[in-house]
Structure formats: C-alpha cells, structure tokens
Amino acid sequence: MVISFRNRPPHIYRPVTRFSFLSLSLPPPRRNAIMSSHLQWMVIRNNSSFLIKRNGQTYSTEPNNLKARNAFRFNGLVHRKTVGVEQAADGKGIVVVLKKRAGQRKPVKSYEKITINKNSRTTLNRLRNIIRKNGYRKDLCMAALRRASAILRSQKPVVVKKRSRTPKTA
C-alpha cells in the first residue's frame, strides 16, 4: 500500500528538515516565574540602594513607602498592590500612585497616578475612598492619610502675624 501525500490536506504534510527533531523534543516555553513577596523581601532587606542607616535606625527612600521605614509592611517594591502619596508637580494638591495587581511584568503600566487638587477635606476623603473601594490594604490607609495631610499642610502659605507695638513713653 502506497500513501500519497497529494491526497492529504496541506496542513498535515510537513516537510522533514535537518533540525525538525528539535521542535518535537523541546517542551513548550515557560513564562518567567515571579518570586513571592517574602522571598523578594529577604533579598532586598539588607541590600538595597534605597537604604539609609542613620542614628541606629534604618530608613528607606523607595517609591510608595509611606513611612520611609525599612520594613516588610511598608515596602513599596515587593508587594503586588501598594499605595503612594506624593506632592503634585505644580505644588498644589497630591498625586496618589497606585500599583495595580495586573501587569507586574510591565512596570510602567502597573502604576496608575491620580492627581487630586481640591481642598484638604475633599482630598483626604477621596484618598480614603480610593483605598477602600479599590481593595487596597487597610493597614496603609491611615499612613496614606497622614502623609497626604502633611503634604497639604506644607502647601499652605505661611501667615506672618504682626505684633502690635505700643509706643514708648519717655
């Protein structure tokens, strides 16, 4: 019995090449595995370019670290969802930086920036609602509110009080 390749559909017949055996023996490509946040923390805990050791304390200057403390809880690099509060570029209001859960392999797309430049009460309420409604970590809510409040307080103009002087009598 002779099998003719002309009677078969064209997608079934594949010409045999010199290296065709390689495509059959290799497993399918694997996606890169992301390390767990605890393993990442163990790696960067004592070795990071953001560390500052001063007065017996260890501080960190990384983005999205709300308290500038070198601790797993406040670290902005290892967690999948983080919150950061920064001063707006024009000096009025704040910018809320949210690290989204999706797109961890694309760092530029994983951050979302929201600018809020209303009065302080509205700004703090919007920040609280953003953290609560989007399911961000509850333990960071108060730290984010304190940081935003400090930024808003620093943006207020300083009012110099004039002292009333009494004329000297001779």
N, CA, C and O of each residue as an XYZ file, in Angstrom:
680
protein
N       0.829     -1.166      0.000
C       0.000      0.000      0.000
C       0.880      1.237      0.000
O       1.768      1.383      0.839
N       0.630      2.096     -0.921
C       1.411      3.315     -1.077
C       0.573      4.497     -0.608
O      -0.568      4.674     -1.035
N       1.156      5.304      0.277
C       0.450      6.502      0.765
C       0.943      7.680     -0.039
O       2.142      7.946     -0.120
N       0.036      8.353     -0.609
C       0.384      9.525     -1.406
C       0.116     10.779     -0.571
O      -0.936     10.906      0.055
N       1.079     11.702     -0.569
C       0.908     12.959      0.144
C       0.016     13.922     -0.628
O      -0.414     14.935     -0.079
N      -0.261     13.631     -1.860
C      -1.099     14.532     -2.655
C      -2.562     14.462     -2.221
O      -3.292     15.443     -2.368
N      -2.995     13.336     -1.697
C      -4.383     13.206     -1.287
C      -4.649     13.799      0.099
O      -5.806     14.028      0.451
N      -3.591     14.055      0.900
C      -3.750     14.618      2.231
C      -3.900     16.137      2.154
O      -3.415     16.773      1.219
N      -4.573     16.701      3.142
C      -4.632     18.167      3.201
C      -3.233     18.741      3.428
O      -2.388     18.067      4.019
N      -2.968     19.966      2.975
C      -1.607     20.519      3.043
C      -1.123     20.780      4.465
O       0.085     20.787      4.699
N      -2.031     20.997      5.428
C      -1.555     21.303      6.776
C      -1.055     20.052      7.504
O      -0.365     20.182      8.515
N      -1.370     18.873      7.037
C      -0.907     17.656      7.687
C       0.515     17.314      7.250
O       1.328     16.864      8.056
N       0.806     17.529      5.981
C       2.128     17.201      5.475
C       3.108     18.316      5.838
O       2.925     19.476      5.467
N       4.144     17.936      6.567
C       5.199     18.881      6.895
C       6.490     18.303      6.359
O       6.826     17.155      6.652
N       7.208     19.069      5.592
C       8.458     18.530      5.072
C       9.465     18.301      6.190
O       9.573     19.096      7.124
N      10.184     17.223      6.082
C      11.193     16.882      7.075
C      12.443     17.668      6.761
O      12.984     17.591      5.658
N      12.901     18.436      7.758
C      14.129     19.205      7.577
C      15.222     18.601      8.434
O      15.009     17.617      9.142
N      16.357     19.187      8.361
C      17.510     18.663      9.059
C      17.341     18.746     10.588
O      17.793     17.861     11.315
N      16.673     19.837     11.075
C      16.540     20.037     12.519
C      15.089     19.921     12.992
O      14.728     20.504     14.014
N      14.282     19.199     12.285
C      12.875     19.097     12.678
C      12.693     18.299     13.971
O      11.676     18.447     14.648
N      13.654     17.467     14.315
C      13.540     16.695     15.545
C      13.619     17.596     16.776
O      13.104     17.229     17.832
N      14.257     18.779     16.666
C      14.366     19.680     17.811
C      13.012     20.246     18.216
O      12.735     20.384     19.407
N      12.177     20.573     17.259
C      10.879     21.161     17.590
C       9.964     20.158     18.277
O       9.036     20.544     18.987
N      10.221     18.882     18.069
C       9.384     17.881     18.708
C       9.843     17.552     20.120
O       9.030     17.141     20.948
N      11.122     17.722     20.412
C      11.646     17.295     21.700
C      11.635     18.406     22.745
O      11.691     18.107     23.939
N      11.567     19.666     22.347
C      11.613     20.747     23.321
C      10.247     20.938     23.977
O       9.217     20.869     23.307
N      10.241     21.177     25.286
C       8.965     21.455     25.953
C       8.474     22.853     25.564
O       9.256     23.666     25.071
N       7.211     23.134     25.778
C       6.710     24.461     25.448
C       7.377     25.521     26.316
O       7.746     25.234     27.455
N       7.540     26.736     25.808
C       8.232     27.769     26.592
C       7.436     28.109     27.848
O       6.209     28.202     27.817
N       8.155     28.292     28.951
C       7.523     28.618     30.229
C       7.561     30.121     30.446
O       8.486     30.809     30.014
N       6.547     30.605     31.116
C       6.553     32.009     31.495
C       7.495     32.182     32.676
O       7.665     31.262     33.477
N       8.105     33.349     32.788
C       9.003     33.599     33.906
C       8.205     33.614     35.200
O       7.153     34.246     35.282
N       8.699     32.929     36.188
C       8.017     32.876     37.478
C       8.401     34.097     38.297
O       9.563     34.502     38.321
N       7.411     34.680     38.971
C       7.668     35.817     39.843
C       7.897     35.287     41.251
O       7.170     34.408     41.715
N       8.898     35.815     41.923
C       9.180     35.389     43.282
C       8.080     35.892     44.213
O       7.421     36.891     43.923
N       7.892     35.210     45.307
C       6.924     35.670     46.286
C       7.438     36.946     46.948
O       8.632     37.240     46.912
N       6.525     37.691     47.547
C       6.918     38.953     48.163
C       7.850     38.725     49.350
O       8.724     39.551     49.615
N       7.674     37.610     50.069
C       8.548     37.327     51.201
C       9.966     37.003     50.743
O      10.936     37.410     51.382
N      10.085     36.282     49.651
C      11.418     35.970     49.125
C      12.096     37.237     48.602
O      13.293     37.430     48.814
N      11.349     38.089     47.929
C      11.908     39.370     47.470
C      12.369     40.205     48.654
O      13.426     40.833     48.592
N      11.591     40.223     49.737
C      11.958     40.984     50.915
C      13.243     40.441     51.536
O      14.085     41.221     51.981
N      13.405     39.133     51.573
C      14.622     38.551     52.135
C      15.850     38.930     51.312
O      16.952     39.043     51.848
N      15.655     39.127     50.010
C      16.781     39.501     49.148
C      17.152     40.972     49.344
O      18.333     41.297     49.462
N      16.155     41.867     49.380
C      16.471     43.299     49.408
C      16.455     43.902     50.807
O      16.646     45.108     50.959
N      16.231     43.085     51.823
C      16.092     43.605     53.182
C      17.330     44.358     53.637
O      17.226     45.459     54.178
N      18.493     43.776     53.424
C      19.738     44.405     53.878
C      20.578     44.937     52.721
O      21.584     45.607     52.956
N      20.190     44.656     51.480
C      20.966     45.082     50.318
C      20.057     45.813     49.351
O      19.428     45.194     48.493
N      19.989     47.105     49.487
C      19.154     47.894     48.593
C      19.780     49.265     48.442
O      20.361     49.801     49.386
N      19.658     49.829     47.257
C      20.213     51.160     47.032
C      19.376     52.243     47.701
O      19.798     53.397     47.767
N      18.203     51.888     48.195
C      17.318     52.858     48.836
C      17.551     52.970     50.340
O      16.932     53.813     50.989
N      18.425     52.148     50.909
C      18.606     52.124     52.356
C      19.437     53.296     52.842
O      20.426     53.688     52.221
N      19.006     53.849     53.978
C      19.754     54.892     54.669
C      19.819     54.483     56.129
O      18.784     54.325     56.777
N      21.024     54.310     56.651
C      21.189     53.933     58.051
C      21.694     55.154     58.802
O      22.779     55.670     58.534
N      20.873     55.606     59.758
C      21.198     56.842     60.459
C      20.638     56.769     61.877
O      19.494     56.357     62.069
N      21.419     57.159     62.855
C      21.009     57.221     64.266
C      20.468     55.887     64.774
O      19.511     55.867     65.548
N      21.057     54.795     64.359
C      20.624     53.488     64.811
C      19.337     53.006     64.165
O      18.840     51.935     64.514
N      18.794     53.763     63.241
C      17.563     53.404     62.539
C      17.896     53.095     61.078
O      18.902     53.576     60.557
N      17.065     52.305     60.426
C      17.229     52.025     59.004
C      16.025     52.577     58.274
O      14.896     52.147     58.510
N      16.261     53.530     57.386
C      15.204     54.160     56.603
C      15.309     53.721     55.159
O      16.338     53.195     54.734
N      14.250     53.937     54.411
C      14.236     53.548     53.012
C      13.617     54.675     52.195
O      12.631     55.281     52.615
N      14.192     54.956     51.031
C      13.707     56.045     50.178
C      13.014     55.534     48.915
O      12.884     56.272     47.938
N      12.571     54.278     48.930
C      11.961     53.710     47.731
C      10.593     54.344     47.462
O       9.971     54.885     48.376
N      10.127     54.278     46.217
C       8.795     54.816     45.920
C       7.703     53.974     46.578
O       7.859     52.768     46.766
N       6.607     54.627     46.920
C       5.428     54.002     47.542
C       5.693     53.476     48.946
O       4.937     52.637     49.436
N       6.743     53.944     49.600
C       6.963     53.618     51.006
C       6.424     54.800     51.803
O       7.038     55.867     51.834
N       5.265     54.607     52.454
C       4.562     55.723     53.065
C       5.244     56.271     54.304
O       5.131     57.464     54.586
N       5.946     55.438     55.049
C       6.564     55.903     56.290
C       8.081     56.008     56.206
O       8.729     56.356     57.193
N       8.654     55.712     55.049
C      10.109     55.756     54.850
C      10.828     54.848     55.847
O      11.961     55.127     56.240
N      10.177     53.775     56.248
C      10.736     52.824     57.195
C      11.106     51.551     56.441
O      10.366     51.108     55.562
N      12.244     50.968     56.781
C      12.669     49.741     56.115
C      12.008     48.555     56.812
O      12.598     47.915     57.682
N      10.771     48.280     56.409
C      10.015     47.177     56.992
C       9.214     46.511     55.882
O       8.853     47.153     54.895
N       8.940     45.231     56.046
C       8.184     44.491     55.037
C       6.804     45.102     54.829
O       6.303     45.159     53.706
N       6.202     45.551     55.904
C       4.850     46.097     55.833
C       4.758     47.340     54.962
O       3.786     47.500     54.225
N       5.748     48.223     55.030
C       5.684     49.486     54.314
C       6.455     49.476     52.998
O       6.485     50.489     52.298
N       7.071     48.365     52.653
C       7.901     48.316     51.451
C       7.046     48.486     50.206
O       5.999     47.852     50.076
N       7.488     49.342     49.290
C       6.727     49.619     48.083
C       7.170     48.825     46.873
O       6.580     48.959     45.801
N       8.193     48.002     47.020
C       8.708     47.253     45.877
C       8.199     45.824     45.823
O       7.950     45.306     44.734
N       8.039     45.180     46.954
C       7.777     43.741     46.952
C       6.298     43.378     46.909
O       5.958     42.276     46.480
N       5.415     44.262     47.336
C       4.000     43.926     47.382
C       3.352     44.115     46.013
O       3.798     44.931     45.207
N       2.288     43.345     45.765
C       1.600     43.424     44.469
C       0.737     44.666     44.366
O       0.645     45.261     43.293
N       0.098     45.075     45.463
C      -0.734     46.265     45.457
C      -0.208     47.215     46.523
O      -0.201     46.892     47.711
N       0.236     48.399     46.083
C       0.741     49.381     47.034
C       0.108     50.736     46.748
O      -0.461     50.972     45.682
N       0.226     51.614     47.734
C      -0.295     52.978     47.633
C       0.851     53.920     47.940
O       1.620     53.695     48.874
N       0.959     54.976     47.148
C       1.946     56.009     47.406
C       1.306     57.378     47.308
O       0.400     57.589     46.502
N       1.771     58.307     48.122
C       1.246     59.671     48.104
C       2.424     60.602     47.897
O       3.395     60.568     48.653
N       2.332     61.446     46.856
C       3.405     62.376     46.532
C       2.823     63.766     46.356
O       1.613     63.942     46.213
N       3.700     64.735     46.369
C       3.273     66.104     46.107
C       3.087     66.290     44.611
O       3.851     65.742     43.816
N       2.071     67.061     44.220
C       1.828     67.310     42.800
C       2.957     68.150     42.219
O       3.643     68.870     42.944
N       3.144     68.053     40.914
C       4.260     68.727     40.257
C       4.146     70.247     40.367
O       5.155     70.939     40.503
N       2.918     70.765     40.308
C       2.742     72.218     40.366
C       2.729     72.744     41.798
O       2.608     73.952     42.004
N       2.851     71.862     42.790
C       2.893     72.292     44.178
C       1.528     72.496     44.795
O       1.430     72.992     45.918
N       0.467     72.126     44.089
C      -0.888     72.260     44.610
C      -1.563     70.898     44.553
O      -1.800     70.364     43.469
N      -1.869     70.343     45.701
C      -2.539     69.054     45.744
C      -1.562     67.900     45.869
O      -0.365     68.085     46.089
N      -2.118     66.692     45.720
C      -1.313     65.482     45.872
C      -1.515     64.577     44.658
O      -2.473     64.728     43.899
N      -0.599     63.646     44.498
C      -0.706     62.615     43.472
C      -0.733     61.269     44.187
O       0.183     60.939     44.940
N      -1.784     60.501     43.946
C      -1.910     59.164     44.524
C      -1.370     58.178     43.496
O      -1.868     58.114     42.372
N      -0.355     57.411     43.879
C       0.258     56.431     42.987
C      -0.193     55.050     43.440
O       0.109     54.625     44.555
N      -0.915     54.353     42.571
C      -1.427     53.024     42.887
C      -0.690     51.990     42.050
O      -0.580     52.130     40.832
N      -0.192     50.961     42.701
C       0.425     49.850     41.984
C      -0.655     48.798     41.802
O      -1.175     48.249     42.774
N      -0.986     48.522     40.540
C      -2.055     47.580     40.244
C      -1.546     46.152     40.341
O      -0.346     45.895     40.241
N      -2.458     45.248     40.532
C      -2.092     43.835     40.652
C      -1.710     43.256     39.295
O      -0.799     42.433     39.196
N      -2.414     43.693     38.247
C      -2.139     43.173     36.904
C      -0.931     43.888     36.314
O      -0.627     45.020     36.689
N      -0.249     43.227     35.397
C       0.862     43.849     34.677
C       2.132     43.954     35.479
O       2.861     44.936     35.340
N       2.425     42.980     36.314
C       3.640     43.030     37.122
C       4.894     42.901     36.260
O       5.972     43.340     36.662
N       4.761     42.305     35.086
C       5.921     42.153     34.212
C       6.186     43.402     33.386
O       7.223     43.508     32.731
N       5.255     44.344     33.413
C       5.419     45.615     32.707
C       5.352     46.733     33.734
O       4.270     47.257     33.999
N       6.475     47.108     34.312
C       6.462     48.036     35.444
C       5.858     49.403     35.125
O       5.236     50.010     35.997
N       6.024     49.896     33.910
C       5.496     51.215     33.589
C       3.969     51.208     33.597
O       3.336     52.168     34.037
N       3.388     50.120     33.108
C       1.934     50.037     33.027
C       1.295     49.614     34.344
O       0.078     49.719     34.491
N       2.076     49.143     35.296
C       1.484     48.660     36.541
C       1.199     49.787     37.528
O       0.581     49.539     38.563
N       1.626     51.007     37.247
C       1.380     52.136     38.133
C       0.326     53.054     37.544
O       0.334     53.340     36.346
N      -0.582     53.515     38.393
C      -1.626     54.444     37.992
C      -1.510     55.675     38.878
O      -1.425     55.552     40.100
N      -1.505     56.857     38.279
C      -1.361     58.103     39.037
C      -2.651     58.898     38.954
O      -3.192     59.116     37.870
N      -3.137     59.328     40.109
C      -4.356     60.123     40.202
C      -3.997     61.418     40.913
O      -3.482     61.394     42.031
N      -4.270     62.556     40.264
C      -3.991     63.862     40.857
C      -5.256     64.399     41.512
O      -6.327     64.405     40.905
N      -5.126     64.847     42.751
C      -6.239     65.437     43.486
C      -5.782     66.807     43.965
O      -4.818     66.905     44.725
N      -6.459     67.863     43.533
C      -6.064     69.208     43.959
C      -7.272     70.034     44.400
O      -7.458     71.169     43.959
N      -8.080     69.454     45.266
C      -9.208     70.169     45.851
C      -8.794     70.654     47.240
O      -7.611     70.640     47.580
N      -9.772     71.083     48.039
C      -9.435     71.486     49.407
C      -9.046     70.253     50.221
O      -9.216     69.122     49.767
N      -8.530     70.476     51.413
C      -7.926     69.360     52.152
C      -8.957     68.312     52.569
O      -8.661     67.118     52.525
N     -10.157     68.728     52.971
C     -11.156     67.754     53.406
C     -11.577     66.854     52.254
O     -11.674     65.638     52.419
N     -11.830     67.449     51.080
C     -12.226     66.667     49.909
C     -11.098     65.742     49.464
O     -11.334     64.593     49.092
N      -9.880     66.252     49.506
C      -8.729     65.454     49.086
C      -8.561     64.222     49.969
O      -8.342     63.121     49.465
N      -8.663     64.404     51.276
C      -8.485     63.274     52.193
C      -9.630     62.273     52.059
O      -9.405     61.066     52.145
N     -10.862     62.761     51.850
C     -11.993     61.845     51.659
C     -11.850     61.042     50.367
O     -12.149     59.849     50.339
N     -11.395     61.695     49.301
C     -11.205     60.978     48.035
C     -10.098     59.938     48.157
O     -10.214     58.836     47.621
N      -9.035     60.286     48.857
C      -7.944     59.330     49.066
C      -8.439     58.126     49.863
O      -8.124     56.986     49.521
N      -9.210     58.369     50.924
C      -9.760     57.278     51.731
C     -10.660     56.385     50.891
O     -10.603     55.161     51.008
N     -11.497     56.988     50.040
C     -12.402     56.204     49.198
C     -11.653     55.412     48.140
O     -12.038     54.286     47.826
N     -10.595     55.980     47.588
C      -9.794     55.260     46.583
C      -9.192     54.003     47.201
O      -9.213     52.935     46.588
N      -8.658     54.129     48.410
C      -8.018     52.985     49.063
C      -9.055     51.931     49.427
O      -8.818     50.739     49.233
N     -10.201     52.356     49.953
C     -11.229     51.399     50.374
C     -11.913     50.720     49.206
O     -12.032     49.495     49.182
N     -12.367     51.501     48.235
C     -13.195     50.951     47.154
C     -12.404     50.057     46.206
O     -12.965     49.123     45.633
N     -11.123     50.325     46.033
C     -10.321     49.518     45.118
C      -9.680     48.313     45.797
O      -8.926     47.572     45.166
N      -9.970     48.117     47.064
C      -9.481     46.919     47.745
C      -8.008     46.951     48.060
O      -7.358     45.905     48.057
N      -7.454     48.131     48.335
C      -6.053     48.198     48.726
C      -5.932     47.878     50.203
O      -6.939     47.776     50.903
N      -4.727     47.723     50.673
C      -4.505     47.235     52.026
C      -5.015     48.229     53.061
O      -4.696     49.416     53.007
N      -5.802     47.734     53.995
C      -6.406     48.596     55.008
C      -5.372     49.158     55.969
O      -5.555     50.251     56.506
N      -4.291     48.426     56.192
C      -3.292     48.904     57.140
C      -2.523     50.106     56.614
O      -1.872     50.803     57.393
N      -2.581     50.367     55.308
C      -1.887     51.525     54.748
C      -2.765     52.761     54.683
O      -2.281     53.840     54.341
N      -4.038     52.631     55.002
C      -4.977     53.738     54.848
C      -4.591     54.918     55.740
O      -4.493     56.048     55.261
N      -4.372     54.668     57.020
C      -4.057     55.755     57.942
C      -2.692     56.363     57.635
O      -2.522     57.576     57.756
N      -1.735     55.558     57.248
C      -0.413     56.087     56.895
C      -0.505     56.980     55.658
O       0.162     58.013     55.587
N      -1.325     56.586     54.689
C      -1.502     57.399     53.479
C      -2.207     58.710     53.815
O      -1.846     59.761     53.287
N      -3.203     58.654     54.683
C      -3.909     59.870     55.075
C      -2.994     60.826     55.836
O      -3.063     62.038     55.635
N      -2.154     60.300     56.693
C      -1.221     61.158     57.430
C      -0.204     61.810     56.506
O       0.129     62.984     56.663
N       0.282     61.043     55.548
C       1.253     61.614     54.613
C       0.608     62.688     53.748
O       1.208     63.739     53.517
N      -0.612     62.437     53.265
C      -1.324     63.427     52.453
C      -1.619     64.678     53.263
O      -1.512     65.794     52.754
N      -1.989     64.494     54.519
C      -2.272     65.635     55.378
C      -1.023     66.482     55.606
O      -1.102     67.710     55.610
N       0.114     65.843     55.793
C       1.370     66.576     55.982
C       1.750     67.333     54.713
O       2.234     68.463     54.786
N       1.533     66.715     53.544
C       1.841     67.399     52.274
C       0.932     68.608     52.093
O       1.394     69.686     51.718
N      -0.366     68.431     52.360
C      -1.311     69.547     52.215
C      -1.003     70.667     53.209
O      -1.138     71.844     52.875
N      -0.591     70.312     54.422
C      -0.239     71.321     55.422
C       0.998     72.106     54.991
O       1.102     73.305     55.249
N       1.932     71.421     54.333
C       3.149     72.115     53.893
C       2.885     73.039     52.708
O       3.677     73.944     52.440
N       1.777     72.819     51.994
C       1.465     73.645     50.831
C       0.706     74.924     51.190
O       0.545     75.810     50.351
N       0.243     75.017     52.429
C      -0.463     76.228     52.845
C       0.525     77.378     52.983
O       1.650     77.174     53.441
N       0.123     78.573     52.596
C       1.036     79.710     52.780
C       1.192     80.045     54.261
O       0.252     79.924     55.046
N       2.388     80.464     54.616
C       2.677     80.803     55.995
C       2.167     82.216     56.262
O       2.525     83.158     55.556
N       1.341     82.351     57.271
C       0.791     83.650     57.627
C       1.639     84.223     58.752
O       1.778     83.625     59.819
N       2.201     85.396     58.488
C       3.024     86.056     59.495
C       2.141     87.010     60.271
O       1.529     87.912     59.699
N       2.079     86.810     61.567
C       1.264     87.675     62.408
C       2.072     88.914     62.777
O       3.238     88.830     63.163
N       1.421     90.057     62.647
C       2.074     91.314     63.031
C       1.847     91.545     64.515
O       0.742     91.386     65.035
N       2.916     91.921     65.166
C       2.805     92.231     66.582
C       2.376     93.671     66.738
O       2.863     94.563     66.042
N       1.481     93.879     67.636
C       1.075     95.273     67.894
C       2.082     95.870     68.864
O       2.346     95.322     69.934
N       2.619     96.972     68.472
C       3.614     97.627     69.313
C       2.985     98.819     70.012
O       2.235     99.598     69.425
N       3.308     98.923     71.241
C       2.862    100.099     71.983
C       3.959    101.143     71.946
O       5.133    100.826     72.134
N       3.581    102.381     71.704
C       4.630    103.420     71.655
C       5.274    103.616     73.021
O       4.608    103.596     74.056
N       6.560    103.801     72.992
C       7.300    104.009     74.229
C       7.073    105.436     74.729
O       7.106    106.402     73.966
N       6.849    105.526     76.000
C       6.699    106.869     76.601
C       7.937    107.205     77.384
O       8.476    106.377     78.119
N       8.385    108.446     77.216
C       9.613    108.838     77.884
C       9.366    109.711     79.080
O      10.312    110.125     79.749
